Amino acid sequence: MMESIGKGYSALVVGESGGIGGAVHAALSADPNAGRLVGLSRRTYPGFDITNEPSVADAARVLSGEGPFDFVFDATGALTIDGIGPEKALRAIDPSVMARQFAVNAIGPALLLKHFAPLMPRDRRAIFATLSARVGSIGDNRLGGWISYRASKAALNQIVRTAAIELSRTHPQSLVLALHPGTVETRLSAAFRGGHATVTPGVSAARLLALVDRLPAQASGGFYAHDGEAVVW
């Protein structure tokens, strides 16, 4: 696993207390090529909040001594926030709910990029991967609904694309990716799976890690599904 970043690599999993984050952390723990592995969540770092910049900056400062990080995996994100799920129609839009979706799903990962990308090495391959969602694809949207969540993930995709361009100048071997993990059997998706085929967190994590390991630097800024398919913007 993760052979492309070399033996003894250092990795950081943000959101390792969640279903996918926990599975990614477990898979990396079992990787014989892994060196230092750090998990970051409210459980391991009390008070950590990706929507609060001082919190993110402080975590980066504390963890700077653990770096540089060859691999940063952001497993944060939310579909239901404060008990409110995705709206189904324009008339259901609530600006405060929409703002919270953007805070968690777009601004949070942007803050992680701002404060943790500087902790990635500049002289070798380094990977920053974050969880997006296929419903954030504009070109693939044929059902409508879920406006706030869809828009927040579309914004995340643009953040990834833009960050990849900027980092290519300072970290020429870097890979910045937006990933669709599939419909995963976690609490986040429990009420919304419907008839969709599902995968376990372990299967999703294994597929995502295998994918990012084999993608070339030229793929940086891309949006990929767990099965390796490039997802349309």
Coordinates of C-alpha atoms in Angstrom, one line a residue:
M1 CA 0.0 0.0 0.0
M2 CA 1.1 3.6 -0.5
E3 CA 4.4 2.5 -2.2
S4 CA 4.6 5.6 -4.3
I5 CA 5.6 7.9 -1.4
G6 CA 8.3 5.6 -0.1
K7 CA 9.1 3.5 2.9
G8 CA 8.7 5.1 6.2
Y9 CA 6.3 7.8 5.0
S10 CA 4.6 10.1 7.5
A11 CA 0.8 10.4 7.3
L12 CA -2.0 12.5 8.9
V13 CA -5.6 11.4 8.9
V14 CA -8.0 14.2 9.8
G15 CA -11.4 13.0 11.0
E16 CA -10.0 9.6 12.0
S17 CA -12.8 9.1 14.5
G18 CA -15.4 8.8 11.7
G19 CA -16.3 5.7 9.6
I20 CA -14.1 6.3 6.6
G21 CA -11.4 8.2 8.5
G22 CA -11.2 5.3 11.0
A23 CA -10.9 2.8 8.2
V24 CA -8.2 4.8 6.4
H25 CA -6.3 5.1 9.7
A26 CA -6.6 1.4 10.3
A27 CA -5.4 0.5 6.8
L28 CA -2.4 2.8 7.1
S29 CA -1.6 1.4 10.5
A30 CA -1.3 -2.0 8.8
D31 CA 0.9 -0.8 5.9
P32 CA 4.4 -2.1 6.3
N33 CA 5.7 1.0 4.4
A34 CA 4.2 3.4 6.9
G35 CA 6.3 5.3 9.4
R36 CA 4.7 7.9 11.6
L37 CA 0.9 8.0 11.6
V38 CA -1.1 10.7 13.3
G39 CA -4.8 10.9 13.7
L40 CA -6.5 14.2 14.2
S41 CA -10.1 14.6 15.5
R42 CA -12.0 16.0 18.4
R43 CA -11.3 12.7 20.2
T44 CA -7.5 13.0 19.9
Y45 CA -7.3 16.8 20.0
P46 CA -10.1 18.2 22.3
G47 CA -11.6 21.4 20.9
F48 CA -10.5 20.8 17.3
D49 CA -13.0 22.3 14.9
I50 CA -12.3 22.5 11.1
T51 CA -14.7 25.4 10.8
N52 CA -12.7 27.5 13.3
E53 CA -9.4 28.8 11.9
P54 CA -7.6 29.4 15.2
S55 CA -8.4 25.8 16.1
V56 CA -7.0 24.5 12.8
A57 CA -3.9 26.8 13.0
D58 CA -3.2 25.6 16.6
A59 CA -3.5 22.0 15.6
A60 CA -1.1 22.6 12.7
R61 CA 1.4 24.3 15.0
V62 CA 1.3 21.5 17.5
L63 CA 1.6 18.8 14.9
S64 CA 4.4 20.6 12.9
G65 CA 6.9 18.7 15.0
E66 CA 5.4 15.4 13.8
G67 CA 5.9 16.3 10.1
P68 CA 6.7 16.7 7.4
F69 CA 3.6 14.8 6.3
D70 CA 4.0 12.9 3.0
F71 CA 0.2 12.1 3.0
V72 CA -2.6 14.1 4.5
F73 CA -6.1 12.5 4.2
D74 CA -9.1 14.6 5.1
A75 CA -12.1 12.5 6.0
T76 CA -14.2 15.3 7.4
G77 CA -17.6 16.3 6.0
A78 CA -21.3 16.2 6.9
L79 CA -24.6 15.5 5.2
T80 CA -26.8 16.1 8.2
I81 CA -25.8 19.0 10.5
D82 CA -27.4 19.8 13.8
G83 CA -30.1 17.2 13.0
I84 CA -31.0 18.9 9.7
G85 CA -30.6 16.8 6.5
P86 CA -30.4 17.9 2.9
E87 CA -33.3 20.0 1.6
K88 CA -35.3 18.5 -1.3
A89 CA -36.5 21.7 -3.0
L90 CA -35.8 25.4 -3.5
R91 CA -38.5 26.4 -1.1
A92 CA -36.8 24.5 1.7
I93 CA -33.5 26.5 1.5
D94 CA -32.5 28.0 4.8
P95 CA -29.6 30.4 4.6
S96 CA -28.2 29.4 8.0
V97 CA -28.3 25.7 7.2
M98 CA -26.6 26.4 3.8
A99 CA -23.9 28.4 5.5
R100 CA -23.2 25.6 7.9
Q101 CA -22.9 23.1 5.0
F102 CA -20.4 25.4 3.4
A103 CA -18.5 25.8 6.6
V104 CA -18.1 22.1 7.2
N105 CA -17.8 20.8 3.6
A106 CA -15.9 23.6 1.9
I107 CA -14.3 26.1 4.2
G108 CA -13.1 23.5 6.6
P109 CA -11.0 21.6 4.0
A110 CA -9.8 24.9 2.7
L111 CA -8.5 25.8 6.1
L112 CA -6.8 22.4 6.3
L113 CA -5.1 23.1 3.0
K114 CA -4.0 26.5 4.2
H115 CA -2.4 25.3 7.4
F116 CA -1.3 21.8 6.7
A117 CA -0.1 22.0 3.1
P118 CA 3.0 24.0 4.4
L119 CA 3.8 20.9 6.5
M120 CA 4.1 18.7 3.3
P121 CA 7.6 18.1 1.8
R122 CA 8.5 20.2 -1.2
D123 CA 11.3 17.9 -2.6
R124 CA 9.3 14.7 -3.1
R125 CA 5.9 13.2 -3.8
A126 CA 3.3 14.4 -1.3
I127 CA -0.4 13.8 -1.3
F128 CA -3.4 15.8 0.1
A129 CA -6.7 14.0 -0.5
T130 CA -10.1 15.1 0.7
L131 CA -13.5 13.5 0.6
S132 CA -15.9 15.1 -1.9
A133 CA -19.1 13.4 -3.2
R134 CA -20.4 12.5 -6.7
V135 CA -23.5 14.7 -5.9
G136 CA -21.1 17.6 -6.0
S137 CA -20.6 17.1 -9.7
I138 CA -22.5 19.7 -11.7
G139 CA -22.3 17.7 -14.9
D140 CA -23.6 14.6 -13.3
N141 CA -26.6 16.2 -11.6
R142 CA -29.8 14.8 -13.1
L143 CA -32.1 14.6 -10.0
G144 CA -31.9 18.0 -8.4
G145 CA -32.4 18.5 -4.7
W146 CA -29.9 18.5 -1.9
I147 CA -28.9 22.0 -3.0
S148 CA -26.8 23.1 -0.1
Y149 CA -24.9 19.9 0.2
R150 CA -24.3 19.6 -3.6
A151 CA -23.2 23.2 -3.8
S152 CA -20.8 22.9 -0.8
K153 CA -19.1 19.8 -2.4
A154 CA -18.9 21.6 -5.8
A155 CA -17.2 24.5 -4.0
L156 CA -14.8 22.0 -2.4
N157 CA -14.0 20.6 -5.8
Q158 CA -13.0 24.2 -7.0
I159 CA -10.9 24.6 -3.8
V160 CA -9.1 21.4 -4.6
R161 CA -8.5 22.4 -8.2
T162 CA -7.2 25.9 -7.3
A163 CA -5.0 24.6 -4.4
A164 CA -3.5 22.0 -6.8
I165 CA -2.4 24.7 -9.2
E166 CA -0.9 26.9 -6.5
L167 CA 0.9 24.0 -4.8
S168 CA 2.4 22.8 -8.1
R169 CA 4.6 25.9 -8.0
T170 CA 6.0 25.2 -4.5
H171 CA 5.5 21.4 -4.3
P172 CA 6.1 20.3 -7.9
Q173 CA 5.5 16.6 -7.0
S174 CA 2.4 17.2 -5.0
L175 CA -1.0 15.6 -5.6
V176 CA -4.1 17.3 -4.4
L177 CA -7.3 15.3 -4.9
A178 CA -11.1 15.3 -4.4
L179 CA -12.4 11.8 -3.8
H180 CA -15.8 10.2 -4.0
P181 CA -15.8 7.3 -1.6
G182 CA -19.0 5.6 -2.9
T183 CA -22.1 5.1 -0.8
V184 CA -20.4 3.9 2.4
E185 CA -22.1 2.1 5.3
T186 CA -21.7 4.9 7.8
R187 CA -23.9 6.9 10.1
L188 CA -23.6 9.8 7.6
S189 CA -25.4 7.9 4.8
A190 CA -27.6 5.6 6.8
A191 CA -30.9 7.5 6.2
F192 CA -30.1 8.2 2.5
R193 CA -28.8 5.0 0.9
G194 CA -32.1 4.0 -0.7
G195 CA -31.4 1.4 -3.4
H196 CA -27.8 2.4 -3.9
A197 CA -25.2 -0.3 -3.8
T198 CA -23.1 0.2 -0.7
V199 CA -19.6 -0.6 0.4
T200 CA -18.1 -1.0 3.9
P201 CA -15.7 1.7 5.2
G202 CA -12.9 -0.8 5.0
V203 CA -13.5 -1.5 1.3
S204 CA -13.9 2.2 0.5
A205 CA -10.7 3.0 2.3
A206 CA -8.7 0.3 0.6
R207 CA -9.9 1.4 -2.9
L208 CA -9.2 5.1 -2.1
L209 CA -5.7 4.4 -0.9
A210 CA -4.9 2.2 -3.8
L211 CA -6.2 4.9 -6.2
V212 CA -4.2 7.8 -4.7
D213 CA -1.1 5.6 -4.6
R214 CA -1.2 4.9 -8.4
L215 CA -2.3 8.3 -9.7
P216 CA 0.5 10.4 -11.3
A217 CA 1.3 14.0 -10.3
Q218 CA -0.4 15.1 -13.5
A219 CA -3.7 14.0 -11.9
S220 CA -3.4 16.7 -9.2
G221 CA -6.5 18.8 -9.0
G222 CA -8.7 16.0 -10.2
F223 CA -12.0 14.5 -8.9
Y224 CA -12.0 10.7 -8.8
A225 CA -14.4 8.0 -7.6
H226 CA -13.2 5.1 -5.4
D227 CA -13.3 2.8 -8.4
G228 CA -10.8 4.9 -10.3
E229 CA -13.3 6.7 -12.6
A230 CA -12.6 10.4 -13.2
V231 CA -15.8 12.3 -12.2
V232 CA -17.1 15.1 -14.4
W233 CA -17.0 18.5 -12.8

